[in-house]
Tab-separated table of C-alpha atoms in Angstrom:
chain	number	residue	atom	x	y	z
O	10	LEU	CA	-25.274	-15.790	-52.667
O	11	PRO	CA	-23.669	-16.984	-49.390
O	12	LEU	CA	-22.125	-13.544	-48.798
O	13	MET	CA	-25.441	-11.746	-49.315
O	14	ALA	CA	-27.218	-14.170	-46.987
O	15	LYS	CA	-24.584	-13.594	-44.320
O	16	LEU	CA	-24.810	-9.842	-44.686
O	17	GLN	CA	-28.577	-10.032	-44.286
O	18	LEU	CA	-28.305	-12.445	-41.368
O	19	ASN	CA	-26.219	-10.239	-39.134
O	20	GLY	CA	-27.563	-6.872	-40.172
O	21	VAL	CA	-24.648	-5.476	-42.179
O	22	GLU	CA	-27.148	-4.068	-44.659
O	23	GLN	CA	-28.563	-1.960	-41.837
O	24	GLY	CA	-25.088	-0.626	-40.977
O	25	GLU	CA	-24.384	-2.849	-37.990
O	26	ALA	CA	-20.916	-4.208	-37.329
O	27	ASP	CA	-20.028	-7.639	-38.705
O	28	GLU	CA	-19.577	-9.534	-35.449
O	29	GLY	CA	-20.753	-12.990	-36.461
O	30	ILE	CA	-24.044	-14.819	-36.645
O	31	THR	CA	-25.707	-15.937	-33.432
O	32	ALA	CA	-28.399	-18.589	-33.093
O	33	GLN	CA	-30.903	-15.763	-32.592
O	34	ASN	CA	-29.750	-14.056	-35.837
O	35	LEU	CA	-30.246	-17.314	-37.691
O	36	ALA	CA	-33.654	-17.977	-36.090
O	37	ASP	CA	-34.854	-14.455	-36.989
O	38	PHE	CA	-33.582	-14.803	-40.579
O	39	LEU	CA	-35.280	-18.160	-41.080
O	40	LYS	CA	-38.566	-16.924	-39.602
O	41	GLN	CA	-38.519	-13.791	-41.812
O	42	ASN	CA	-38.044	-16.051	-44.825
O	43	GLY	CA	-40.876	-18.433	-44.037
O	44	PHE	CA	-39.020	-21.266	-42.286
O	45	GLU	CA	-40.225	-22.529	-38.915
O	46	THR	CA	-37.840	-24.543	-36.758
O	47	SER	CA	-37.013	-24.887	-33.111
O	48	TYR	CA	-34.477	-22.625	-31.429
O	49	ALA	CA	-32.799	-25.722	-30.002
O	50	SER	CA	-32.168	-27.041	-33.513
O	51	ILE	CA	-30.715	-23.739	-34.642
O	52	LYS	CA	-28.524	-23.517	-31.514
O	53	SER	CA	-27.201	-26.999	-32.294
O	54	ILE	CA	-26.269	-25.975	-35.830
O	55	VAL	CA	-24.435	-22.895	-34.577
O	56	THR	CA	-22.595	-25.019	-31.996
O	57	ILE	CA	-21.506	-27.533	-34.652
O	58	PHE	CA	-20.066	-24.876	-37.004
O	59	ASP	CA	-18.690	-22.405	-34.415
O	60	SER	CA	-14.925	-22.962	-34.681
O	61	SER	CA	-14.070	-20.211	-32.166
O	62	LEU	CA	-16.455	-21.582	-29.494
O	63	GLU	CA	-17.851	-18.058	-28.909
O	64	GLY	CA	-21.505	-18.869	-29.630
O	65	LYS	CA	-21.463	-17.309	-33.073
O	66	ILE	CA	-20.490	-18.190	-36.616
O	67	ASP	CA	-17.855	-16.089	-38.369
O	68	PHE	CA	-17.587	-15.747	-42.144
O	69	GLU	CA	-15.355	-18.806	-42.562
O	70	ASP	CA	-17.711	-20.897	-40.409
O	71	PHE	CA	-20.668	-19.558	-42.376
O	72	LEU	CA	-19.163	-20.636	-45.692
O	73	LYS	CA	-18.466	-24.097	-44.319
O	74	MET	CA	-22.053	-24.335	-43.118
O	75	VAL	CA	-23.788	-23.233	-46.328
O	76	LEU	CA	-21.399	-24.945	-48.724
O	77	SER	CA	-21.142	-28.288	-46.879
O	78	GLN	CA	-22.929	-31.295	-48.275
């Protein structure tokens, strides 16, 4: 499930390169799936889990984010 969500989040299903998940990717995904939240909140989440400090979440960061308790 986490892998499929990540693929959908950053457009791999549409043939785009896997370059990580940005706050905008996450905001768009949540909105498309019926969740409303502020962009500032989403940006904060990305900042917390972004281990490379590049403004995006890679696969390892993504797993930590969705599997953390």
